[in-house]
Each structure stands twice: as structure tokens, then as C-alpha cells.
PDB file of C-alpha atoms in Angstrom:
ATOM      1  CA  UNK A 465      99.630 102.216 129.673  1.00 69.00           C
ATOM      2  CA  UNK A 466      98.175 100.001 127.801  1.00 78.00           C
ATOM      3  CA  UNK A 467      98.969  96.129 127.477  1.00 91.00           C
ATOM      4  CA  UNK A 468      98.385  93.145 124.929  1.00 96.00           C
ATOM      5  CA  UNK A 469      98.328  89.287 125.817  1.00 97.00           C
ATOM      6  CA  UNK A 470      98.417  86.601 123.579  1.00 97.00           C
ATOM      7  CA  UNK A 471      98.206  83.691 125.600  1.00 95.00           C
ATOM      8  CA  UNK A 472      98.947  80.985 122.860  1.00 96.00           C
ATOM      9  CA  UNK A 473     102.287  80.662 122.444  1.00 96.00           C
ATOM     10  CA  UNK A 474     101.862  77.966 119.154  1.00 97.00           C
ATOM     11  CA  UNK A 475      98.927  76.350 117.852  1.00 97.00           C
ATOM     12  CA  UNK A 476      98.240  74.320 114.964  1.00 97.00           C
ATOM     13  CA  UNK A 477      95.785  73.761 112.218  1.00 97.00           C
ATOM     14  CA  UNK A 478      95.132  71.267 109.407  1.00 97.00           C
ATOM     15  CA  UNK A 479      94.479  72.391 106.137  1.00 97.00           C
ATOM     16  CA  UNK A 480      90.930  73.513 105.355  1.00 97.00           C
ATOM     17  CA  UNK A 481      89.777  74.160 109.305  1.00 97.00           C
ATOM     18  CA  UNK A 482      89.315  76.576 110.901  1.00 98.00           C
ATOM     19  CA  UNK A 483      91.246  77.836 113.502  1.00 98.00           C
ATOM     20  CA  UNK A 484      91.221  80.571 116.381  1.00 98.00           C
ATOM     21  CA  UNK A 485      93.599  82.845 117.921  1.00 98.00           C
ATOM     22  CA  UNK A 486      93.131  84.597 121.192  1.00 98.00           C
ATOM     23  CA  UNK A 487      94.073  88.105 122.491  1.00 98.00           C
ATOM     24  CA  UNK A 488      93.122  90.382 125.531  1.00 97.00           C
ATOM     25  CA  UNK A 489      94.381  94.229 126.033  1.00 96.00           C
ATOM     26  CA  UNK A 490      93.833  96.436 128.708  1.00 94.00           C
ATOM     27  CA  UNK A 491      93.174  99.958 128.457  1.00 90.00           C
ATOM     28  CA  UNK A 492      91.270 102.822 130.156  1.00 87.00           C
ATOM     29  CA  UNK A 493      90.115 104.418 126.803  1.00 86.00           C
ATOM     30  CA  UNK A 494      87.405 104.081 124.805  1.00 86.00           C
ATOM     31  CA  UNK A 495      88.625 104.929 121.326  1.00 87.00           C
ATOM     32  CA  UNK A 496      91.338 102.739 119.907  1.00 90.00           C
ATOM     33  CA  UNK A 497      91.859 100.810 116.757  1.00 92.00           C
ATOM     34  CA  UNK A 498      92.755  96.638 117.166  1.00 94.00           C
ATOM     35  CA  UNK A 499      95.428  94.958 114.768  1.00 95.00           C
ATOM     36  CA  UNK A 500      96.237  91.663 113.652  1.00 97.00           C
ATOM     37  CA  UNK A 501      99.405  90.987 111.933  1.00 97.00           C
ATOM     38  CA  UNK A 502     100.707  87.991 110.415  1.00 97.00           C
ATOM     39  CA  UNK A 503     105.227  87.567 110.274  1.00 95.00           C
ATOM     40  CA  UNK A 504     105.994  84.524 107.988  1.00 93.00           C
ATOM     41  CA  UNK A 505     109.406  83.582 108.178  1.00 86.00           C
ATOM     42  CA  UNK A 506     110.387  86.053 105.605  1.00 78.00           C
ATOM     43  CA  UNK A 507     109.684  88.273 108.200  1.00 78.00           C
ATOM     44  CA  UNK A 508     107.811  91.233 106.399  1.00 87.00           C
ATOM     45  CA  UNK A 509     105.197  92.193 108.989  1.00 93.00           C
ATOM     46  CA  UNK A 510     101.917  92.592 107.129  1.00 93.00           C
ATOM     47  CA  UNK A 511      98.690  93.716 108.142  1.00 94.00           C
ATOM     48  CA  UNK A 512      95.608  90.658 108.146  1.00 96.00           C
ATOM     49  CA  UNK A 513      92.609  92.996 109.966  1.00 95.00           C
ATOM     50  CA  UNK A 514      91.745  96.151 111.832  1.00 94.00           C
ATOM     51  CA  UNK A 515      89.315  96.426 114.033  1.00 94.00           C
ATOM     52  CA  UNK A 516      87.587 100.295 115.906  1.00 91.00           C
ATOM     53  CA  UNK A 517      86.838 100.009 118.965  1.00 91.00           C
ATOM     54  CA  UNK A 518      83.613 102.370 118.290  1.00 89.00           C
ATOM     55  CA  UNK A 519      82.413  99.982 115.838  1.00 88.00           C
ATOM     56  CA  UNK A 520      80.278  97.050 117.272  1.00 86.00           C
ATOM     57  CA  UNK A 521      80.278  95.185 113.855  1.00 91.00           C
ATOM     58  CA  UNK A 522      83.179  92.509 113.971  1.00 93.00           C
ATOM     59  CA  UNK A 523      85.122  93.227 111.237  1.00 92.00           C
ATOM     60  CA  UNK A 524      85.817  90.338 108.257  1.00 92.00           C
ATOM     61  CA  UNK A 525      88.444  90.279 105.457  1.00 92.00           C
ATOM     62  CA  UNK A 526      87.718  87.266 103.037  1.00 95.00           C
ATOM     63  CA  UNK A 527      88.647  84.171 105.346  1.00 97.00           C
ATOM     64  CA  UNK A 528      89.636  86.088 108.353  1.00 97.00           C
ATOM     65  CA  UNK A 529      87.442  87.749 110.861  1.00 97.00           C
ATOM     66  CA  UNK A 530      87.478  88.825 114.240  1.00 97.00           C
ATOM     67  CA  UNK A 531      85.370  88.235 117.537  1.00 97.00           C
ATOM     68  CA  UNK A 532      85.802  91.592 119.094  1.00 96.00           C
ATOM     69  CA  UNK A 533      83.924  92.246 123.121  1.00 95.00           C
ATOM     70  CA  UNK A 534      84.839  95.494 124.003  1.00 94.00           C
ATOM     71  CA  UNK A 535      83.408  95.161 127.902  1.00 94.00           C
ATOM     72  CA  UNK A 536      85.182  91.803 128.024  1.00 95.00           C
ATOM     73  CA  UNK A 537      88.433  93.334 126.343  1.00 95.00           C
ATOM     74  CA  UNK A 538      88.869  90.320 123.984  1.00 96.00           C
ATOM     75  CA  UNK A 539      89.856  90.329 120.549  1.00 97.00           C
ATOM     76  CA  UNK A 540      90.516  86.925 118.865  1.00 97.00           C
ATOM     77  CA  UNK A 541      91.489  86.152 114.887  1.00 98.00           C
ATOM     78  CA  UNK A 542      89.224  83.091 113.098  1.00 98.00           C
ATOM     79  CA  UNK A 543      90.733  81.932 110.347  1.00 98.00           C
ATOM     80  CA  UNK A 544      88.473  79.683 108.379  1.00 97.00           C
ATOM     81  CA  UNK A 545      89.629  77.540 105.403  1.00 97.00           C
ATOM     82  CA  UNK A 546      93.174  77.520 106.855  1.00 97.00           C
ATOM     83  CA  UNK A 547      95.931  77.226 103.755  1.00 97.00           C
ATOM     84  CA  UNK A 548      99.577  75.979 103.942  1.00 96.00           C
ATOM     85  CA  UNK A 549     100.535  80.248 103.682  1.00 94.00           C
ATOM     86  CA  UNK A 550      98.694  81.269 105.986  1.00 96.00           C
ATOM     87  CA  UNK A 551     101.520  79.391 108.722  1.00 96.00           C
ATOM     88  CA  UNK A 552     103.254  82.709 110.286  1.00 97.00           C
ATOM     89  CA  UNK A 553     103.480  84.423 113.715  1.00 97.00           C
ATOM     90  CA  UNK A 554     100.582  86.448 114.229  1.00 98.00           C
ATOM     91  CA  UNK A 555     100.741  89.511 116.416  1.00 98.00           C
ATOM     92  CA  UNK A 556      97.450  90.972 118.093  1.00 97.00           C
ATOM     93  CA  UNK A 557      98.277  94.683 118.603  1.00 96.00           C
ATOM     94  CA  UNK A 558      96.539  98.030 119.810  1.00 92.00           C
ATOM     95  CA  UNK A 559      96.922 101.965 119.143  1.00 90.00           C
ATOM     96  CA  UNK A 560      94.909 104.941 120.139  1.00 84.00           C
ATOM     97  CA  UNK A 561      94.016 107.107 117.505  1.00 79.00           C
ATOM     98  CA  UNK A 562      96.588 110.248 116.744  1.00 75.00           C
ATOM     99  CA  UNK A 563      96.212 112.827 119.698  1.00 69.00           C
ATOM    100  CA  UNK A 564      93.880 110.875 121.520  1.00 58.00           C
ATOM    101  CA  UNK A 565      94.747 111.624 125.378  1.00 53.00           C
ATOM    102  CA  UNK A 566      96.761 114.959 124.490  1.00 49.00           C
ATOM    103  CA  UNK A 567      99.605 112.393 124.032  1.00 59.00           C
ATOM    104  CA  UNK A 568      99.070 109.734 121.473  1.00 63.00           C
ATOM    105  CA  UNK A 569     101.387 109.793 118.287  1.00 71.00           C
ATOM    106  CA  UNK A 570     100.071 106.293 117.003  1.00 77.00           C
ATOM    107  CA  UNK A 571     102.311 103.731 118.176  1.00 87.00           C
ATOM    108  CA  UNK A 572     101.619 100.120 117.779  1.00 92.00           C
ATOM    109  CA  UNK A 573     101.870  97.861 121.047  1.00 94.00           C
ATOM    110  CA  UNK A 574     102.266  94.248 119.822  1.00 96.00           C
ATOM    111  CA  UNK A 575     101.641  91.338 122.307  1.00 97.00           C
ATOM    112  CA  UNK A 576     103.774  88.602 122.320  1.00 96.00           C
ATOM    113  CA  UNK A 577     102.308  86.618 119.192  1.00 97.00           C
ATOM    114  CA  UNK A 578     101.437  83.165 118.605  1.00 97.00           C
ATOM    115  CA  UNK A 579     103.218  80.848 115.846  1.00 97.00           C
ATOM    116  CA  UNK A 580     100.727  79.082 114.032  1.00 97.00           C
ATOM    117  CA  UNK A 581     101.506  76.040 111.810  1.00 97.00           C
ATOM    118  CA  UNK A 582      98.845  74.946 108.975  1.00 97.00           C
ATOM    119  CA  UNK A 583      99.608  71.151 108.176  1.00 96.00           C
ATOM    120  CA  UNK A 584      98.983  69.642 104.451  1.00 95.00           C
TER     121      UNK A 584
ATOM    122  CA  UNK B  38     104.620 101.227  94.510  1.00 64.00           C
ATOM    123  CA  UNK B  39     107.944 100.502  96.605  1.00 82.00           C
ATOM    124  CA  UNK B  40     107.118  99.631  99.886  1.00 93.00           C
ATOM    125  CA  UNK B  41     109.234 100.673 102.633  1.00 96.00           C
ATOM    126  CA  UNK B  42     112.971  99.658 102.424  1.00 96.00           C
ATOM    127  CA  UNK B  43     116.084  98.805 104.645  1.00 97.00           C
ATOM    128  CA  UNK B  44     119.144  98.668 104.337  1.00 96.00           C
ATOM    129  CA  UNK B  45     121.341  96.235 105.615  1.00 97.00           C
ATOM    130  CA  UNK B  46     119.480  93.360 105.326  1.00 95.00           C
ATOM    131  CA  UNK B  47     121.534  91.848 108.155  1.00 96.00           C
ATOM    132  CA  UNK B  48     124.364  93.320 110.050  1.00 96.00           C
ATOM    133  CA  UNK B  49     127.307  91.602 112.567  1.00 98.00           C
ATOM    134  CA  UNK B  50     128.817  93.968 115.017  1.00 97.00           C
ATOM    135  CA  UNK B  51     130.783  93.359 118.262  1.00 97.00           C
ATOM    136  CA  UNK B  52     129.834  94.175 121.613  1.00 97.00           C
ATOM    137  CA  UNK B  53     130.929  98.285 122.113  1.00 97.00           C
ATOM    138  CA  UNK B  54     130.492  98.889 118.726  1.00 98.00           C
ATOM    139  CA  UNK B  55     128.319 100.885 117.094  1.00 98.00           C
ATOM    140  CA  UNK B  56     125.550 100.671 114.362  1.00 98.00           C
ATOM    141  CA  UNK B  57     123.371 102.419 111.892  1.00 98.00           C
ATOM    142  CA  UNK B  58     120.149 101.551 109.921  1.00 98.00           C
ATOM    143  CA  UNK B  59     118.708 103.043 107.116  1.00 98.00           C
ATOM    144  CA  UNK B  60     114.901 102.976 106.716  1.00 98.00           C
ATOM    145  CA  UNK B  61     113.301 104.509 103.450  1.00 97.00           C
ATOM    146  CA  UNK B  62     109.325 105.133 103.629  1.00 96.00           C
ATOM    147  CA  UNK B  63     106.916 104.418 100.915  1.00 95.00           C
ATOM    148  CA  UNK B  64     106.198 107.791  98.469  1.00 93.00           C
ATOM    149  CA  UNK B  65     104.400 110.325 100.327  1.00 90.00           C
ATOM    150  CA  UNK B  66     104.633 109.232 103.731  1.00 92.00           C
ATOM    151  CA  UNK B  67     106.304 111.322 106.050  1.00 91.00           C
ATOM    152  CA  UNK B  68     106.282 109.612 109.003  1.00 92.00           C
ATOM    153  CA  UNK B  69     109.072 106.761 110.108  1.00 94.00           C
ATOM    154  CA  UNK B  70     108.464 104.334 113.513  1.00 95.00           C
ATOM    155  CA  UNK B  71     111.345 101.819 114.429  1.00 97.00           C
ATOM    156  CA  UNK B  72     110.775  98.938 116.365  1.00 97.00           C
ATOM    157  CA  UNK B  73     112.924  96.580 118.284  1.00 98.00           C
ATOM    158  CA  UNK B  74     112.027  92.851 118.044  1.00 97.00           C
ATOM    159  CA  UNK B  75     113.865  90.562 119.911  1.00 96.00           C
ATOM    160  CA  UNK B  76     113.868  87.078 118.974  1.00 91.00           C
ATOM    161  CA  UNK B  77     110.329  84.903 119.652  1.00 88.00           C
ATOM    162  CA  UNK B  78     108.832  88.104 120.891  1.00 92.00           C
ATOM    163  CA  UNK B  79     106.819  90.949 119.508  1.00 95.00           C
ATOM    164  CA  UNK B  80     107.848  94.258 118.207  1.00 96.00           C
ATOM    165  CA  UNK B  81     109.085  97.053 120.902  1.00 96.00           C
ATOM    166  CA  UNK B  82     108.547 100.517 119.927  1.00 95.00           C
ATOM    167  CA  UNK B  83     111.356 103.033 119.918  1.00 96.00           C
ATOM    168  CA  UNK B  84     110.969 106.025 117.856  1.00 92.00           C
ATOM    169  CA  UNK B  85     108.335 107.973 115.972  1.00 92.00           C
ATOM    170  CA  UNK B  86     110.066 110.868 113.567  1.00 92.00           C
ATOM    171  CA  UNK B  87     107.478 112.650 111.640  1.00 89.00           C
ATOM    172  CA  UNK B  88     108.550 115.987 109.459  1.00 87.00           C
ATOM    173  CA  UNK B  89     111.918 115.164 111.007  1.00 89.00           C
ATOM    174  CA  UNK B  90     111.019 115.604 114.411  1.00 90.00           C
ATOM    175  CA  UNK B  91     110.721 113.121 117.009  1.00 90.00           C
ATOM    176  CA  UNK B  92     107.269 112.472 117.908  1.00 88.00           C
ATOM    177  CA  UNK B  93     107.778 109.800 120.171  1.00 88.00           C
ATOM    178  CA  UNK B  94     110.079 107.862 122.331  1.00 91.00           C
ATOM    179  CA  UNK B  95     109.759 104.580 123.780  1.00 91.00           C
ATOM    180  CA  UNK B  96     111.624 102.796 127.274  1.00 92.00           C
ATOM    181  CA  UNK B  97     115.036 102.672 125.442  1.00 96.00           C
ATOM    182  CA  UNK B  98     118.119 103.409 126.851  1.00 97.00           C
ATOM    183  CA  UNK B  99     119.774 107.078 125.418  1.00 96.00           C
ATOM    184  CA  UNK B 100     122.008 105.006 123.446  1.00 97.00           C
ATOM    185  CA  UNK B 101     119.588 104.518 120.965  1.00 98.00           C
ATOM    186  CA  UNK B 102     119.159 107.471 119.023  1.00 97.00           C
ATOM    187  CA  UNK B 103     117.585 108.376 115.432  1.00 97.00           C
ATOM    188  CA  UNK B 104     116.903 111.489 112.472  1.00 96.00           C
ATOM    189  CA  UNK B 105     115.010 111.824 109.681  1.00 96.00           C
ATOM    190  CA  UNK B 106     116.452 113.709 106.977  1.00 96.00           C
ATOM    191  CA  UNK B 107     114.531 116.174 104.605  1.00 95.00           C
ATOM    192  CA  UNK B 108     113.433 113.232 101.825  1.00 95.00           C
ATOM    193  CA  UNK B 109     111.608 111.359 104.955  1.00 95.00           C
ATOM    194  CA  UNK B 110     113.826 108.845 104.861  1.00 97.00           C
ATOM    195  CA  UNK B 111     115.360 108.095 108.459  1.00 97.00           C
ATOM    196  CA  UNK B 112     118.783 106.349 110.648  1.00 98.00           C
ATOM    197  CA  UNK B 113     118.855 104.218 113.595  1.00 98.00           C
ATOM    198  CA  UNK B 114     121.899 104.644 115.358  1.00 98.00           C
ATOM    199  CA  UNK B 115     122.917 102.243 118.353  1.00 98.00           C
ATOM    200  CA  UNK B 116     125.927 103.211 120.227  1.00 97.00           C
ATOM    201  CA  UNK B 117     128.084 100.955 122.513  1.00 97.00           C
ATOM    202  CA  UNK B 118     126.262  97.541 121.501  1.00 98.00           C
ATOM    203  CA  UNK B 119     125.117  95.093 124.052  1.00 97.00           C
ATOM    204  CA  UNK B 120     124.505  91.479 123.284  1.00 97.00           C
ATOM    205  CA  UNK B 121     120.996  91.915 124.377  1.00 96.00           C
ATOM    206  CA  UNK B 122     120.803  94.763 121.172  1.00 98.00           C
ATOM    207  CA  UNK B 123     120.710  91.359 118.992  1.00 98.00           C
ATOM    208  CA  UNK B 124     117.419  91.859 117.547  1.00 97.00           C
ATOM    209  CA  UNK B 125     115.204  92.077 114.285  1.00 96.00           C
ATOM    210  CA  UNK B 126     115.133  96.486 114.041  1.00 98.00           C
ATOM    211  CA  UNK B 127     111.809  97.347 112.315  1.00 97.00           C
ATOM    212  CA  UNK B 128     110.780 100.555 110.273  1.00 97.00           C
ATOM    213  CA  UNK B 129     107.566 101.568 109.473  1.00 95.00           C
ATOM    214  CA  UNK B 130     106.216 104.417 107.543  1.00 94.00           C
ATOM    215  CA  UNK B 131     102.495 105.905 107.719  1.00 90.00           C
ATOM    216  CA  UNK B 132     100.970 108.869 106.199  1.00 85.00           C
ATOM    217  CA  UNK B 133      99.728 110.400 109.474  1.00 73.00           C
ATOM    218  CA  UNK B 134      97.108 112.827 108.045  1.00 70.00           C
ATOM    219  CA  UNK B 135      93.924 111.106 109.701  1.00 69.00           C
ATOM    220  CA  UNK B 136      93.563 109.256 112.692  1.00 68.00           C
ATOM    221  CA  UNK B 137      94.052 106.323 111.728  1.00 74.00           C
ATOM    222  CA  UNK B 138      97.684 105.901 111.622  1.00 75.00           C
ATOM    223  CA  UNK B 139      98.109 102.646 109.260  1.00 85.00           C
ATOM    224  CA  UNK B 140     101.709 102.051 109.238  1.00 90.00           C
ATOM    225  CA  UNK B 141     103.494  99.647 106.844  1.00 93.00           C
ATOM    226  CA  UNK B 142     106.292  97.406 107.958  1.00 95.00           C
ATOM    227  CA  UNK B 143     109.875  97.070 105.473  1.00 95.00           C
ATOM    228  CA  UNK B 144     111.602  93.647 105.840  1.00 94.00           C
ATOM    229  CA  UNK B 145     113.637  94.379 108.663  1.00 96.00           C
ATOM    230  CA  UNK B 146     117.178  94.419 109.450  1.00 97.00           C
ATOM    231  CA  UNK B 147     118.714  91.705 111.217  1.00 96.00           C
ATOM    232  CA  UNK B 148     121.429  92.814 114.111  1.00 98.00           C
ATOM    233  CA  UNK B 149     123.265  90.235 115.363  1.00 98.00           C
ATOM    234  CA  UNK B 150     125.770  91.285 118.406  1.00 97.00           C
ATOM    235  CA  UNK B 151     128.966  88.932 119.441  1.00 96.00           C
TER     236      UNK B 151
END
């Protein structure tokens, strides 16, 4: 089964830098699609950035982009330009593709997140 | 567009009690997850429906069970509550016609068990 790590428990970030989070998965597949999600405390779960595993360009979504190595299993969020709304819990998550394995059905599998704070 | 909705927002039950949520998807999707998320941790997954059949399953115990009527829309149910049920419950509704399966997350209901 597969498995998501997100190592950072908190970090913080002033306003305007740039800041990285970190995230490692294991998995014996080759085809599966890479989330990050950001919670602020209202706690509507909202999608920041996907990510295809057969796709070797990093993928980038205005101020946020991703450092994806596939052999290496990493997959880490840069968020550049950091603003007061962008403090949240962020959740690095995985899913195979519908049917992939006989089995899939698309379920997410979040990791454990990281609470990042932006300060003014 | 509405997004996906849930209804209640937060809910107080005693231990051995039991509990239903109400999830309604966005327009035109007819699939409905649910996931558990306990406090300071990240979502658990517990049920896929999709054309009101359950698709998937995840490590819960049998006394969480769920539908999902003819409109799409779909119920929780947790019988004989535990204080470890406490918990933010999740629903999230995708098309499921490609696959990609993009889900979108509603608000959440908030469980609290004494």
C-alpha cells in the first residue's frame, strides 16, 4: 500500500519569502497523480497543485510549484512570495489513477501535513 | 456553482450513540468519498459510493457504514460512538469519468464525542 510522509510538522515563513515544504511517498507503481492541499482554519480542504507521475516537467501554479524526483520519491511544495493567506495546513497526498492495478477507485492518501505560519 | 455541502456543521453526541451525516455533491458528480480526520492529522479514507454503490472501503471498523441515494447525494452513519470517533468527517465529490479522479472537499462536519 502506498504511504505519504511529511516530515515537517510546522514551519514558518515571513512575508514575501519563499518557503519549502517537504514530502516523500512510497509506492511500487509507476502511474500515479501527486496532490498538495492547503486546510486554513476554516477548514475547507482545497486543492494548491497536481502533479503526474508520467510527466517529468515540475508542475507550477502562479506562486506555487513543485520539485517532483520520481527515482528519489520526493515531492516538495515552494511557495515563493509567501502572503499572510497563504498560513494553512498543507497536506501532500497521492492516488493511482481509476482502475490502475485492477483495484484502484481513486482514493486520496494524505500524509500527516505540516502547519505553516506566514508572519507580517 | 454550489460546491459540495454538509450538513451539520458540527454535531455533539455521547459515547454509544449514534450519528448521521449528510454530504451533497456538486451538480453532475456522481461520485461521494468520506474521510475521517482526526484532530492535527490528515484525512483517513472510509468510503467511496459511486452510482450508489460502494466502490471502496477503507480500515474502518463495520460500525461505520454509508448510502448514496438516487440524487447522488450520500449519509454517514456511525453506530455505537467511541470517543476516539471525535473527528472532522469529510465528503468529497468527483466526476469519475476520466482517470483523473479530482475530488472536491465540502467544509466538513465537526463530531465531537463525550
Amino acid at each position: 500500500a502506498q504511504t505519504v510522509t511529511q516530515s515537517q510538522p510546522e514551519m514558518s515563513v515571513q512575508e514575501a519569502e519563499t518557503v519549502t515544504l517537504s514530502c516523500t511517498y512510497d509506492t511500487s507503481e509507476s502511474n500515479y497523480y501527486l496532490f498538495w492541499y492547503k486546510q486554513p482554519p476554516s477548514r475547507q480542504m482545497i486543492l494548491v497543485i497536481r502533479q503526474e507521475a508520467y510527466k517529468q516537467q515540475n508542475a507550477t501554479e502562479n506562486r506555487f510549484s513543485v520539485n517532483f524526483q520520481k527515482a528519489a520519491k520526493s515531492f516538495s511544495l515552494k511557495i515563493s512570495d509567501s502572503q499572510l493567506g497563504d498560513t494553512a495546513m498543507y497536506f501532500c497526498a497521492f492516488m493511482y489513477p481509476l482502475g490502475a492495478g485492477g483495484t484502484s477507485y481513486g482514493k486520496l492518501t494524505f500524509g500527516q501535513g505540516t502547519i505553516l505560519t506566514v508572519h507580517p | 456553482d454550489a460546491g459540495v455541502t454538509q450538513s451539520p456543521t458540527h454535531l455533539i453526541k455521547t459515547r454509544g450513540q449514534q450519528v448521521t451525516l449528510r454530504c451533497s455533491p456538486i451538480s453532475g458528480h456522481k461520485s461521494v468519498s468520506w474521510y475521517q480526520q482526526v484532530l492535527g492529522q490528515g484525512p483517513q479514507f472510509i468510503f467511496q459510493y459511486y452510482e450508489k454503490e460502494e466502490r471502496g472501503r477503507g480500515n474502518f471498523p463495520d460500525r461505520f457504514s454509508a448510502r448514496q441515494f438516487p440524487n447522488y447525494s450520500s449519509e454517514l452513519n456511525v453506530n455505537a460512538l467511541l470517543l476516539g470517533d471525535s473527528a472532522l468527517y469529510l465528503c468529497a465529490s468527483s466526476v469519475r469519468d476520466s482517470l483523473y479522479n479530482e475530488q472536491f472537499f465540502g467544509p466538513g462536519t465537526r463530531l465531537t464525542v463525550l
